[in-house]
Tab-separated table of C-alpha atoms in Angstrom:
chain	number	residue	atom	x	y	z
A	1	MET	CA	0.000	0.000	0.000
A	2	ASN	CA	1.473	3.375	-1.004
A	3	TYR	CA	0.753	6.707	0.676
A	4	GLU	CA	-2.136	7.727	-1.582
A	5	ALA	CA	-3.812	4.347	-1.101
A	6	ALA	CA	-3.299	4.584	2.668
A	7	VAL	CA	-5.008	7.969	2.826
A	8	ARG	CA	-7.873	6.779	0.633
A	9	TYR	CA	-8.372	3.711	2.798
A	10	LEU	CA	-8.502	5.718	6.022
A	11	LEU	CA	-11.038	8.084	4.485
A	12	THR	CA	-13.316	5.144	3.688
A	13	LEU	CA	-13.517	4.531	7.439
A	14	GLY	CA	-15.079	7.971	8.022
A	15	ARG	CA	-13.983	10.838	10.238
A	16	GLU	CA	-13.593	10.947	14.009
A	17	LEU	CA	-17.237	11.812	14.627
A	18	ALA	CA	-20.474	10.445	13.316
A	19	ALA	CA	-23.280	12.826	12.415
A	20	PRO	CA	-25.426	13.735	15.468
A	21	THR	CA	-28.220	11.499	14.169
A	22	GLN	CA	-25.831	8.541	14.213
A	23	VAL	CA	-24.585	8.954	17.764
A	24	ALA	CA	-26.760	6.194	19.167
A	25	ALA	CA	-25.367	3.723	16.635
A	26	ALA	CA	-21.725	4.800	16.925
A	27	LYS	CA	-19.317	2.469	18.732
A	28	PHE	CA	-17.142	4.254	21.281
A	29	ASP	CA	-15.161	2.018	23.644
A	30	LEU	CA	-11.593	0.794	24.123
A	31	GLU	CA	-11.963	-2.793	22.864
A	32	ASN	CA	-10.540	-2.262	19.375
A	33	ILE	CA	-7.552	-0.162	20.370
A	34	THR	CA	-6.750	-2.502	23.262
A	35	ALA	CA	-6.815	-5.561	20.985
A	36	LEU	CA	-4.606	-3.816	18.434
A	37	ALA	CA	-2.134	-2.592	21.047
A	38	GLU	CA	-1.892	-6.034	22.628
A	39	ARG	CA	-1.106	-7.659	19.278
A	40	LEU	CA	1.464	-4.932	18.534
A	41	GLY	CA	3.203	-5.668	21.844
A	42	ARG	CA	1.880	-2.592	23.691
A	43	PRO	CA	4.069	-0.050	21.845
A	44	GLU	CA	2.585	2.812	23.878
A	45	ARG	CA	4.459	1.435	26.895
A	46	ALA	CA	7.848	1.756	25.186
A	47	TYR	CA	8.157	5.411	26.206
A	48	SER	CA	6.959	7.778	28.906
A	49	SER	CA	3.889	9.814	28.042
A	50	ALA	CA	1.727	12.788	28.919
A	51	HIS	CA	-2.020	12.692	28.229
A	52	ILE	CA	-3.974	15.907	27.617
A	53	ALA	CA	-7.755	16.389	27.624
A	54	GLY	CA	-9.941	19.498	27.685
A	55	THR	CA	-12.261	21.534	25.491
A	56	ASN	CA	-10.037	24.401	24.373
A	57	GLY	CA	-6.270	24.741	24.396
A	58	LYS	CA	-5.271	21.085	24.578
A	59	GLY	CA	-3.515	21.164	21.197
A	60	SER	CA	-1.539	24.301	22.060
A	61	THR	CA	-0.701	22.877	25.484
A	62	ALA	CA	0.526	19.679	23.841
A	63	ALA	CA	2.673	21.694	21.438
A	64	PHE	CA	4.188	23.698	24.308
A	65	LEU	CA	4.987	20.601	26.379
A	66	GLU	CA	6.486	18.684	23.448
A	67	SER	CA	8.643	21.688	22.568
A	68	ILE	CA	9.913	21.940	26.154
A	69	LEU	CA	10.819	18.251	26.200
A	70	ARG	CA	12.511	18.439	22.781
A	71	HIS	CA	14.585	21.423	23.903
A	72	ALA	CA	15.503	19.431	27.019
A	73	GLY	CA	17.098	16.835	24.733
A	74	PHE	CA	14.422	14.137	24.647
A	75	GLN	CA	13.431	12.268	21.505
A	76	THR	CA	9.785	13.300	21.382
A	77	GLY	CA	6.542	12.164	19.829
A	78	LEU	CA	3.515	14.412	19.431
A	79	TYR	CA	0.070	13.065	18.571
A	80	THR	CA	-2.701	15.588	17.900
A	81	SER	CA	-5.978	15.898	16.018
A	82	PRO	CA	-7.539	16.953	13.789
A	83	HIS	CA	-5.068	17.799	11.043
A	84	LEU	CA	-5.313	20.947	8.943
A	85	GLU	CA	-3.980	19.899	5.547
A	86	ARG	CA	-2.460	16.395	5.669
A	87	MET	CA	-3.004	13.417	7.952
A	88	ASN	CA	0.756	13.257	8.555
A	89	GLU	CA	0.473	16.333	10.786
A	90	ARG	CA	-1.092	14.202	13.520
A	91	ILE	CA	2.032	12.083	14.082
A	92	ARG	CA	5.306	13.935	14.676
A	93	VAL	CA	8.709	12.873	15.936
A	94	ASN	CA	11.053	15.624	17.123
A	95	GLY	CA	8.739	18.146	15.490
A	96	GLN	CA	8.785	16.450	12.072
A	97	GLU	CA	5.688	14.924	10.490
A	98	ILE	CA	5.740	11.227	9.736
A	99	GLY	CA	6.947	10.723	6.155
A	100	ASP	CA	4.659	9.428	3.429
A	101	ASP	CA	6.449	6.084	3.124
A	102	ALA	CA	6.487	5.518	6.886
A	103	PHE	CA	2.808	6.494	7.061
A	104	ALA	CA	1.877	3.888	4.450
A	105	GLU	CA	4.143	1.194	5.925
A	106	THR	CA	2.789	1.711	9.430
A	107	LEU	CA	-0.838	1.574	8.314
A	108	THR	CA	-0.098	-1.561	6.261
A	109	ARG	CA	1.220	-3.284	9.412
A	110	ILE	CA	-1.836	-2.196	11.388
A	111	LEU	CA	-4.275	-3.446	8.754
A	112	ALA	CA	-2.490	-6.801	8.491
A	113	LEU	CA	-3.048	-7.246	12.220
A	114	VAL	CA	-6.683	-6.188	11.865
A	115	GLU	CA	-7.197	-9.023	9.376
A	116	VAL	CA	-5.597	-11.521	11.763
A	117	LEU	CA	-7.668	-10.291	14.699
A	118	PHE	CA	-10.849	-10.559	12.643
A	119	ALA	CA	-9.955	-14.098	11.637
A	120	GLU	CA	-9.396	-15.009	15.271
A	121	GLY	CA	-12.642	-13.402	16.406
A	122	GLU	CA	-10.836	-10.780	18.518
A	123	LEU	CA	-12.560	-7.823	16.840
A	124	ARG	CA	-16.313	-7.291	16.638
A	125	ALA	CA	-16.037	-4.338	14.253
A	126	HIS	CA	-13.384	-2.778	12.048
A	127	PRO	CA	-11.322	-0.159	13.906
A	128	THR	CA	-12.395	3.390	13.143
A	129	TYR	CA	-10.365	6.056	11.375
A	130	PHE	CA	-9.257	7.492	14.708
A	131	GLU	CA	-8.459	4.098	16.223
A	132	CYS	CA	-6.276	3.199	13.236
A	133	VAL	CA	-4.368	6.493	13.314
A	134	THR	CA	-3.939	6.258	17.098
A	135	ALA	CA	-2.504	2.754	16.743
A	136	MET	CA	-0.201	4.092	14.038
A	137	ALA	CA	1.078	6.787	16.403
A	138	PHE	CA	1.699	4.287	19.201
A	139	GLU	CA	3.621	2.004	16.825
A	140	TYR	CA	5.558	4.676	14.931
A	141	PHE	CA	6.739	6.330	18.140
A	142	ALA	CA	8.032	2.994	19.435
A	143	TRP	CA	9.724	2.229	16.096
A	144	SER	CA	11.304	5.723	16.145
A	145	ARG	CA	12.654	5.093	19.671
A	146	VAL	CA	10.779	8.045	21.096
A	147	GLU	CA	11.646	8.702	24.737
A	148	PHE	CA	8.581	10.789	25.575
A	149	GLY	CA	5.221	10.956	23.805
A	150	VAL	CA	2.721	13.790	24.225
A	151	PHE	CA	-0.826	12.738	23.342
A	152	GLU	CA	-3.850	14.939	22.803
A	153	VAL	CA	-7.256	13.352	23.371
A	154	GLY	CA	-9.406	13.266	20.252
A	155	LEU	CA	-12.847	13.497	21.862
A	156	GLY	CA	-13.826	13.482	25.529
A	157	GLY	CA	-11.370	11.241	27.321
A	158	ARG	CA	-12.928	8.257	29.062
A	159	LEU	CA	-13.654	6.324	25.854
A	160	ASP	CA	-11.101	7.994	23.596
A	161	ALA	CA	-8.731	5.619	21.796
A	162	THR	CA	-5.741	7.332	23.425
A	163	ASN	CA	-7.005	6.321	26.864
A	164	ILE	CA	-5.110	3.047	27.033
A	165	LEU	CA	-2.018	5.109	27.824
A	166	SER	CA	-0.306	4.825	31.197
A	167	PRO	CA	0.967	8.397	31.425
A	168	VAL	CA	3.390	9.818	33.961
A	169	VAL	CA	1.400	13.074	34.020
A	170	SER	CA	-2.140	14.013	32.960
A	171	LEU	CA	-3.315	17.484	31.975
A	172	ILE	CA	-6.815	18.909	31.645
A	173	THR	CA	-7.209	22.272	29.936
A	174	PRO	CA	-10.310	24.481	30.355
A	175	ILE	CA	-13.560	22.546	29.995
A	176	ASP	CA	-16.554	24.122	28.302
A	177	PHE	CA	-19.492	23.185	26.106
A	178	ASP	CA	-18.680	21.350	22.880
A	179	HIS	CA	-19.694	18.001	21.336
A	180	GLU	CA	-22.666	17.882	23.702
A	181	ASN	CA	-24.326	15.103	21.678
A	182	PHE	CA	-21.396	12.876	22.569
A	183	LEU	CA	-20.260	14.120	25.978
A	184	GLY	CA	-23.359	15.410	27.760
A	185	HIS	CA	-25.367	18.593	28.097
A	186	SER	CA	-23.979	19.881	31.405
A	187	LEU	CA	-20.471	20.930	32.398
A	188	LYS	CA	-20.486	18.204	35.044
A	189	GLU	CA	-21.235	15.488	32.475
A	190	ILE	CA	-18.596	16.813	30.091
A	191	ALA	CA	-16.035	17.091	32.895
A	192	VAL	CA	-16.660	13.497	33.968
A	193	GLU	CA	-15.826	12.363	30.435
A	194	LYS	CA	-12.658	14.484	30.360
A	195	ALA	CA	-11.604	13.249	33.817
A	196	GLY	CA	-11.845	9.723	32.447
A	197	ILE	CA	-8.179	10.021	31.428
A	198	LEU	CA	-7.034	10.122	35.058
A	199	LYS	CA	-5.038	7.112	36.266
A	200	PRO	CA	-4.429	6.001	39.875
A	201	ALA	CA	-1.821	8.144	41.653
A	202	VAL	CA	-0.719	9.876	38.412
A	203	PRO	CA	-0.288	13.641	38.931
A	204	LEU	CA	-2.846	15.921	37.292
A	205	VAL	CA	-2.156	19.442	36.044
A	206	LEU	CA	-5.511	21.213	36.047
A	207	ALA	CA	-6.053	24.547	34.322
A	208	GLY	CA	-8.616	27.067	35.563
A	209	GLN	CA	-12.173	25.722	35.323
A	210	HIS	CA	-15.803	26.642	35.793
A	211	LEU	CA	-16.843	25.610	39.309
A	212	GLU	CA	-19.055	22.719	38.175
A	213	ALA	CA	-16.332	21.251	35.967
A	214	ARG	CA	-13.628	21.743	38.604
A	215	GLU	CA	-15.634	19.924	41.257
A	216	ALA	CA	-16.281	16.968	38.958
A	217	VAL	CA	-12.614	16.614	38.009
A	218	LEU	CA	-11.385	16.986	41.591
A	219	ALA	CA	-13.868	14.372	42.796
A	220	ARG	CA	-12.452	11.866	40.315
A	221	ALA	CA	-8.886	12.823	41.256
A	222	ARG	CA	-9.653	12.133	44.930
A	223	GLU	CA	-11.096	8.719	44.056
A	224	LEU	CA	-7.897	7.796	42.244
A	225	CYS	CA	-5.506	9.483	44.729
A	226	CYS	CA	-4.083	11.710	41.995
A	227	PRO	CA	-1.931	14.611	43.217
A	228	VAL	CA	-3.458	17.750	41.700
A	229	ILE	CA	-1.602	20.865	40.623
A	230	GLU	CA	-4.153	23.593	39.929
A	231	THR	CA	-2.259	26.145	37.907
A	232	GLY	CA	-4.278	29.078	39.227
A	233	ALA	CA	-3.432	28.220	42.839
A	234	ALA	CA	0.069	26.794	42.411
A	235	TYR	CA	1.475	29.661	40.320
A	236	ARG	CA	1.485	33.442	40.449
A	237	VAL	CA	1.610	35.437	37.235
A	238	ASP	CA	3.301	38.870	37.213
A	239	GLN	CA	4.718	41.423	34.789
A	240	GLN	CA	2.352	40.708	31.939
A	241	SER	CA	2.955	42.590	28.711
A	242	PHE	CA	1.915	42.253	25.072
A	243	GLU	CA	3.805	42.654	21.823
A	244	ASN	CA	2.287	41.978	18.391
A	245	GLY	CA	-0.584	40.147	20.033
A	246	CYS	CA	1.707	37.814	22.010
A	247	ILE	CA	1.956	37.780	25.770
A	248	ARG	CA	5.055	37.801	27.976
A	249	ALA	CA	4.876	37.141	31.709
A	250	ARG	CA	6.811	36.020	34.743
A	251	ILE	CA	5.399	32.987	36.497
A	252	THR	CA	6.313	31.937	40.017
A	253	GLU	CA	5.764	28.564	41.643
A	254	ILE	CA	4.313	29.642	44.951
A	255	ALA	CA	5.393	26.612	47.006
A	256	THR	CA	9.092	26.857	46.074
A	257	GLY	CA	9.601	30.417	44.852
A	258	TRP	CA	10.957	29.078	41.542
A	259	SER	CA	10.365	31.696	38.870
A	260	VAL	CA	10.764	32.043	35.123
A	261	GLU	CA	9.820	34.520	32.413
A	262	ILE	CA	8.021	33.008	29.441
A	263	ALA	CA	7.170	34.522	26.068
A	264	PRO	CA	5.011	32.321	23.837
A	265	SER	CA	5.231	33.193	20.157
A	266	LEU	CA	1.622	32.050	19.726
A	267	PRO	CA	-0.758	35.058	19.732
A	268	GLY	CA	-3.590	35.488	22.232
A	269	ARG	CA	-3.755	36.102	25.953
A	270	PHE	CA	-5.225	32.610	26.451
A	271	GLN	CA	-1.897	31.103	25.369
A	272	LEU	CA	-0.494	32.151	28.731
A	273	GLU	CA	-2.811	29.660	30.419
A	274	ASN	CA	-1.846	26.925	27.966
A	275	ALA	CA	1.854	27.667	28.373
A	276	LEU	CA	1.464	27.706	32.151
A	277	SER	CA	-0.095	24.225	32.057
A	278	ALA	CA	2.867	22.971	30.030
A	279	VAL	CA	5.333	24.575	32.426
A	280	ALA	CA	3.525	23.056	35.415
A	281	ALA	CA	3.685	19.633	33.735
A	282	ALA	CA	7.408	20.103	33.074
A	283	ARG	CA	7.925	20.913	36.750
A	284	VAL	CA	6.038	17.739	37.706
A	285	LEU	CA	8.269	15.744	35.376
A	286	SER	CA	11.396	17.383	36.836
A	287	ARG	CA	10.363	16.183	40.281
A	288	GLN	CA	9.959	12.696	38.814
A	289	GLY	CA	13.570	12.692	37.656
A	290	PHE	CA	13.262	13.958	34.074
A	291	ARG	CA	16.099	16.384	33.384
A	292	ILE	CA	14.456	19.600	32.260
A	293	LYS	CA	16.475	22.761	32.751
A	294	GLU	CA	14.994	26.223	33.095
A	295	GLU	CA	16.403	27.313	29.738
A	296	SER	CA	14.667	24.346	28.077
A	297	ILE	CA	11.358	25.604	29.453
A	298	VAL	CA	11.989	29.159	28.251
A	299	GLN	CA	13.214	28.063	24.817
A	300	GLY	CA	10.509	25.442	24.428
A	301	ILE	CA	7.678	27.873	25.160
A	302	ALA	CA	9.130	30.495	22.808
A	303	ALA	CA	9.703	28.039	19.957
A	304	ALA	CA	6.386	26.159	20.074
A	305	GLU	CA	4.320	26.318	16.886
A	306	TRP	CA	0.631	25.547	16.470
A	307	PRO	CA	-0.683	26.427	12.992
A	308	GLY	CA	-4.256	27.468	12.321
A	309	ARG	CA	-4.786	29.111	15.691
A	310	LEU	CA	-4.536	32.898	15.385
A	311	GLU	CA	-2.041	32.288	12.609
A	312	ARG	CA	-1.267	35.394	10.575
A	313	VAL	CA	-0.490	34.502	6.966
A	314	HIS	CA	-0.483	37.986	5.408
A	315	SER	CA	-0.080	41.661	6.244
A	316	ARG	CA	-1.770	44.759	4.807
A	317	PRO	CA	-4.404	43.591	5.122
A	318	ASP	CA	-3.737	41.218	7.979
A	319	VAL	CA	-5.171	37.777	7.239
A	320	TYR	CA	-5.623	35.388	10.159
A	321	LEU	CA	-6.556	31.720	10.308
A	322	ASP	CA	-8.157	30.659	13.569
A	323	GLY	CA	-9.908	27.399	14.338
A	324	ALA	CA	-12.250	28.832	16.971
A	325	HIS	CA	-15.347	26.647	16.798
A	326	ASN	CA	-17.230	26.906	20.086
A	327	PRO	CA	-18.587	29.755	22.237
A	328	SER	CA	-15.689	29.844	24.690
A	329	ALA	CA	-13.190	30.074	21.812
A	330	ALA	CA	-15.328	32.824	20.280
A	331	ARG	CA	-15.041	34.818	23.496
A	332	GLU	CA	-11.245	34.522	23.414
A	333	LEU	CA	-11.187	35.607	19.782
A	334	ALA	CA	-13.401	38.609	20.597
A	335	ALA	CA	-10.940	39.597	23.343
A	336	PHE	CA	-8.068	39.316	20.852
A	337	TRP	CA	-9.913	41.598	18.460
A	338	GLU	CA	-10.624	44.151	21.170
A	339	GLN	CA	-7.023	44.193	22.329
A	340	ASN	CA	-5.347	44.258	18.922
A	341	PHE	CA	-7.830	45.545	16.334
A	342	TYR	CA	-10.079	48.014	18.087
A	343	GLY	CA	-11.294	50.508	15.483
A	344	HIS	CA	-10.225	48.342	12.533
A	345	LYS	CA	-12.661	46.987	9.991
A	346	ILE	CA	-12.925	43.216	10.357
A	347	TRP	CA	-14.010	40.925	7.517
A	348	LEU	CA	-15.085	37.569	8.932
A	349	LEU	CA	-15.241	34.395	6.838
A	350	TYR	CA	-17.321	31.874	8.732
A	351	GLY	CA	-18.103	28.214	8.113
A	352	ALA	CA	-19.226	25.609	10.639
A	353	LEU	CA	-20.071	21.947	11.124
A	354	ARG	CA	-23.492	20.621	11.967
A	355	ASP	CA	-22.762	19.768	15.621
A	356	LYS	CA	-21.729	23.293	16.625
A	357	ALA	CA	-23.541	25.931	18.708
A	358	VAL	CA	-23.728	28.371	15.812
A	359	ASP	CA	-26.121	30.929	17.260
A	360	GLU	CA	-24.212	31.350	20.526
A	361	PHE	CA	-20.889	31.582	18.675
A	362	ALA	CA	-22.343	34.148	16.279
A	363	GLY	CA	-23.800	36.230	19.088
A	364	VAL	CA	-20.309	36.770	20.489
A	365	LEU	CA	-18.395	37.574	17.300
A	366	PHE	CA	-20.658	38.715	14.498
A	367	PRO	CA	-21.672	42.115	15.964
A	368	LEU	CA	-17.964	43.030	16.095
A	369	ALA	CA	-17.343	42.377	12.390
A	370	ALA	CA	-17.975	44.901	9.630
A	371	GLU	CA	-19.103	42.076	7.353
A	372	VAL	CA	-19.673	38.349	7.847
A	373	ILE	CA	-19.218	36.162	4.778
A	374	PHE	CA	-20.990	32.841	5.201
A	375	THR	CA	-19.258	29.964	3.437
A	376	GLN	CA	-18.672	26.250	3.921
A	377	PRO	CA	-15.727	23.848	4.015
A	378	ARG	CA	-15.652	20.839	1.702
A	379	THR	CA	-16.858	18.190	4.125
A	380	SER	CA	-20.138	16.331	4.418
A	381	ARG	CA	-20.404	17.529	8.013
A	382	ALA	CA	-20.595	21.218	7.042
A	383	ILE	CA	-23.698	23.347	7.462
A	384	SER	CA	-24.574	24.947	4.131
A	385	ALA	CA	-23.655	28.621	3.827
A	386	ALA	CA	-27.298	29.509	3.153
A	387	GLN	CA	-28.451	27.683	6.271
A	388	LEU	CA	-25.762	29.383	8.351
A	389	ALA	CA	-26.990	32.767	7.141
A	390	GLU	CA	-30.540	31.815	8.027
A	391	ILE	CA	-29.569	30.658	11.522
A	392	ALA	CA	-27.141	33.409	12.477
A	393	GLY	CA	-27.351	36.202	9.914
A	394	HIS	CA	-29.364	38.398	12.284
A	395	HIS	CA	-26.254	38.838	14.445
A	396	ALA	CA	-24.281	40.421	11.574
A	397	VAL	CA	-24.237	44.119	10.719
A	398	HIS	CA	-23.660	43.190	7.053
A	399	SER	CA	-23.401	39.749	5.529
A	400	ALA	CA	-22.948	37.853	2.279
A	401	VAL	CA	-23.337	34.211	1.280
A	402	ILE	CA	-20.552	32.739	-0.873
A	403	VAL	CA	-20.592	28.944	-0.905
A	404	ASP	CA	-17.118	28.403	-2.344
A	405	ALA	CA	-14.624	29.139	0.442
A	406	GLU	CA	-11.788	30.160	-1.874
A	407	GLU	CA	-14.102	32.555	-3.688
A	408	ALA	CA	-15.241	33.943	-0.330
A	409	LEU	CA	-11.653	34.677	0.635
A	410	GLU	CA	-10.947	36.427	-2.665
A	411	HIS	CA	-14.150	38.447	-2.172
A	412	ALA	CA	-12.887	39.698	1.205
A	413	LEU	CA	-9.384	40.419	-0.071
A	414	ALA	CA	-10.703	42.404	-3.029
A	415	ARG	CA	-12.699	44.678	-0.738
A	416	ALA	CA	-10.445	44.967	2.324
A	417	ALA	CA	-8.302	48.070	2.686
A	418	SER	CA	-4.677	47.642	3.757
A	419	GLU	CA	-5.512	48.596	7.353
A	420	ASP	CA	-8.437	46.129	7.549
A	421	VAL	CA	-8.288	42.594	8.951
A	422	VAL	CA	-9.600	39.346	7.468
A	423	PHE	CA	-10.361	36.472	9.842
A	424	ILE	CA	-11.164	32.917	8.755
A	425	THR	CA	-12.791	30.946	11.537
A	426	GLY	CA	-15.583	28.655	12.719
A	427	SER	CA	-14.167	25.302	11.644
A	428	LEU	CA	-10.720	23.729	11.490
A	429	TYR	CA	-11.838	22.099	8.247
A	430	LEU	CA	-12.344	25.579	6.757
A	431	VAL	CA	-9.038	26.797	8.200
A	432	GLY	CA	-7.158	23.817	6.786
A	433	GLN	CA	-8.763	24.150	3.359
A	434	LEU	CA	-7.974	27.857	3.055
A	435	ARG	CA	-4.500	27.428	4.543
A	436	HIS	CA	-3.746	24.999	1.738
A	437	TYR	CA	-5.276	27.392	-0.805
A	438	TRP	CA	-3.232	30.298	0.541
A	439	LYS	CA	0.013	28.385	0.043
A	440	GLN	CA	-0.956	27.549	-3.536
A	441	ARG	CA	-1.944	31.162	-4.134
A	442	ALA	CA	1.415	32.376	-2.819
A	443	GLN	CA	3.290	29.928	-5.061
A	444	VAL	CA	1.415	31.156	-8.139
A	445	ALA	CA	2.099	34.784	-7.199
A	446	ALA	CA	5.805	34.044	-6.789
A	447	ARG	CA	6.207	32.668	-10.336
């Protein structure tokens, strides 16, 4: 199987999530991934690992922690989802995506085992897209002799395919409403699913939470005797400043007085919280005997990259890609606008998937934009641009409906003045599609 065939095969298995109407029929448990891992020889146990759940910020937090560990000299693996442009992005070793040949070879090994397990009656159903890619990450990291793997949960936590890990530290980023059809319709229910990643006596780094979510997570931590480091209580943040949308701050570990100044290169004030979680996890690992120097923390935070999240791809006018897709992320994006673009005309390209809280998201952002352009990413899960306009158009001062996302972007660029700002948001599928288009556009312009 070559790379193109491997990608095509995975796509036949579907995406991570079923449509909301299919939730009752969807199979979410750990049987498949456990059977695969057992037959592979439990590759996920070949290296130490960190496991990260949460609603917003878990990808950025994972990127920060992996960067710290890489700068500390560890051979690292980073597993995240979803991807923006290519599936390879999900599986990285020392910051480099898995190569096409290795991707195909690893999937071929996994599928050969699937056939054997079926023949032996060990599998009741074919592993899903996400289960296959997760197994690939486990196996490729072991083959690459990774020393430390950082794993982002795909959905929820308790029944996520990554949850067969035996991590040395767990992290939970801020919990909010998202994927309610899968995880529950209250913060307590959602938090219980996220806290499902906790393992007996394994330290937990817990970011700031709504009270209901915090109580649910702490209750589970007490049951499992997990030491808990709540970043808001364990650390003090001083000397905050902003430059080009990025925050710099000094953080102090209250119990020891240890202090360091960090300067994430990722824009947005919320990245301070994500960076702080990564720093707190690094401090936990240091106490466990992992050699992580202060300069590795500083360098790792500064060097971390996380595309598609407040990523500026052009100036005059500024063009930003941001995968904000739920109400809490919309609030953070609104704060970024207020802090950095007050008085500027904002052109907002918006596309969303069917399981998203569109009206609440729109109520936060749309009144702040000069014009909202409704569009849609090329995925069967997308809400049509016309339906989006019908649902949320009343929140916009001015709006337009342009189904083709690339055409929508060109529409905004043709009308935006050099001092204006263009934001592409609402869905990571839309961000990934237009990120790919932007690269192609730049290549054509350079010829």
